[in-house]
XYZ file of C-alpha atoms in Angstrom:
188
model
C -0.754 166.064 281.376
C -0.396 167.099 277.716
C 2.256 165.552 275.527
C 3.844 168.225 273.336
C 6.032 167.662 270.314
C 7.511 170.360 268.106
C 7.702 169.947 264.353
C 10.309 167.490 263.072
C 11.923 170.243 261.003
C 12.678 172.177 264.182
C 10.287 175.006 263.310
C 8.987 177.049 266.183
C 5.396 177.961 266.797
C 3.540 174.881 265.578
C 2.953 172.132 268.139
C 0.967 168.973 268.405
C -0.860 168.312 271.646
C -2.593 165.162 272.627
C -4.639 164.893 275.780
C -6.086 161.586 276.734
C -9.217 160.981 278.728
C -11.741 158.197 278.848
C -14.816 157.984 276.662
C -13.275 157.853 273.204
C -14.342 161.392 272.286
C -12.002 163.178 269.913
C -11.470 166.533 268.272
C -8.811 166.956 265.605
C -7.369 170.277 264.456
C -4.984 170.851 261.571
C -2.801 173.929 261.135
C -1.817 175.103 257.664
C 1.735 174.941 256.307
C 3.995 177.697 257.525
C 7.406 178.827 256.470
C 10.281 179.116 258.886
C 13.546 180.585 257.580
C 12.552 179.767 253.993
C 11.846 176.076 254.671
C 8.349 174.678 254.489
C 6.997 173.293 257.745
C 4.462 170.482 257.287
C 0.966 170.848 258.656
C 0.548 169.588 262.170
C -2.381 167.786 263.666
C -3.631 168.329 267.186
C -5.792 165.577 268.585
C -7.666 166.651 271.686
C -9.327 163.817 273.539
C -10.728 165.786 276.441
C -14.083 167.543 276.402
C -14.287 171.282 276.982
C -11.044 172.294 275.221
C -10.598 175.556 273.334
C -9.138 175.053 269.846
C -7.577 177.464 267.369
C -6.569 175.936 264.031
C -7.217 176.083 260.289
C -9.407 172.963 260.146
C -11.171 171.365 263.106
C -13.110 168.083 263.117
C -15.085 167.136 266.214
C -16.530 163.640 266.621
C -18.460 162.605 269.724
C -16.941 165.377 271.825
C -17.736 168.757 273.311
C -15.475 171.739 272.674
C -15.804 175.019 274.522
C -14.587 177.380 271.794
C -13.278 176.995 268.246
C -11.567 179.574 266.019
C -10.835 178.137 262.578
C -11.354 178.418 258.849
C -13.322 175.155 258.666
C -15.228 173.364 261.408
C -16.901 169.972 261.049
C -18.915 168.406 263.895
C -20.454 164.931 264.000
C -22.369 163.858 267.099
C -20.736 166.615 269.127
C -21.273 170.015 270.674
C -19.522 173.366 270.305
C -20.047 176.165 272.828
C -18.893 179.054 270.617
C -17.365 179.065 267.155
C -15.932 181.557 264.706
C -15.118 180.147 261.272
C -15.466 180.677 257.546
C -17.362 177.393 257.078
C -19.173 175.307 259.712
C -20.830 171.928 259.133
C -22.861 170.314 261.934
C -24.237 166.779 261.518
C -26.331 165.522 264.452
C -24.717 167.972 266.825
C -25.292 171.179 268.746
C -23.853 174.658 268.381
C -24.105 177.354 271.047
C -23.166 180.630 269.340
C -21.427 181.252 266.050
C -20.186 183.910 263.676
C -19.401 182.442 260.287
C -19.500 182.894 256.557
C -21.423 179.682 255.882
C -23.224 177.437 258.370
C -24.794 174.078 257.537
C -26.761 172.194 260.205
C -28.193 168.737 259.458
C -30.349 167.026 262.096
C -28.954 169.235 264.829
C -29.570 172.373 266.853
C -27.973 175.812 266.806
C -28.700 178.357 269.501
C -27.472 181.637 267.948
C -26.200 181.930 264.370
C -24.826 185.075 262.727
C -23.735 184.254 259.174
C -23.905 185.223 255.504
C -25.392 181.903 254.352
C -27.226 179.346 256.528
C -28.518 175.914 255.513
C -30.815 174.041 257.915
C -31.949 170.501 257.172
C -34.278 168.809 259.675
C -32.834 171.098 262.319
C -33.775 173.676 264.880
C -32.351 177.046 265.821
C -33.193 179.612 268.460
C -31.935 182.741 266.682
C -30.695 183.107 263.109
C -29.448 186.370 261.610
C -28.253 185.834 258.031
C -28.214 187.198 254.524
C -29.550 183.974 252.954
C -31.311 181.077 254.708
C -32.081 177.787 252.943
C -34.160 175.356 254.962
C -35.672 171.898 254.585
C -37.831 170.856 257.509
C -36.443 173.402 259.980
C -37.847 175.254 262.984
C -36.427 178.643 263.977
C -37.436 180.766 266.968
C -36.286 184.215 265.817
C -35.312 184.701 262.168
C -33.903 187.817 260.564
C -32.793 187.247 256.968
C -32.674 189.055 253.673
C -33.814 185.984 251.716
C -35.405 182.748 252.988
C -36.153 179.712 250.838
C -37.459 176.205 251.511
C -39.531 174.722 254.322
C -39.027 176.599 257.563
C -41.379 177.201 260.467
C -40.556 180.547 262.042
C -42.000 181.327 265.437
C -41.057 185.027 265.285
C -39.890 186.977 262.247
C -38.530 190.513 262.715
C -42.024 191.993 263.155
C -43.056 189.271 265.589
C -39.796 189.646 267.511
C -40.342 193.406 267.750
C -43.914 192.923 269.019
C -42.764 190.212 271.459
C -40.020 192.490 272.826
C -42.464 195.375 273.220
C -44.978 193.161 275.029
C -42.350 191.776 277.411
C -41.048 195.315 278.086
C -44.556 196.619 278.764
C -45.385 193.704 281.052
C -42.091 194.129 282.927
C -42.782 197.863 283.373
C -46.281 197.232 284.711
C -45.062 194.590 287.160
C -42.273 196.796 288.518
C -44.698 199.713 288.843
C -47.115 197.500 290.782
C -44.372 196.377 293.149
C -43.284 199.952 293.815
C -46.899 200.937 294.529
C -47.343 198.116 297.029
C -44.034 198.945 298.717
C -45.136 202.577 299.296
C -48.515 201.507 300.739
C -46.929 199.467 303.534
């Protein structure tokens, strides 16, 4: 059961929640200062110690935990996993990221499934799909890469031309297989 405490100044809207579960995993979120009736309300911290939570805050730090969804300005993950994230800046260190829309994404020794961002940095990391304006990589492997500018060491399995050819081949093969099944069904 969550413990909830309102701000000490009596301001409404900002709350601190703490959920406890075994395993020592933790995610911490900080909300920015707000004003209530002209008085400043101090930033609050939400410590979520249960995997799978959804978090909305200004700054989120995840350490050895899994979070379902995060909406924030800044997201930092160490040894953790995020299902989906939307943020201005995301830093992943030895973690995993499912899907993200962000301004800047930095992944070090981790994996990102789908990244849509303006600027992406990959260091000794892997990604399934990256769509970005600028990609900087050092020892990275990417499945599908669509970018305006790419620099550094990156092994791309399919660039936009390869992805287009792959999609056409899969579509053609799927069409032929379905046509063959329909032909066999009529002959029975």
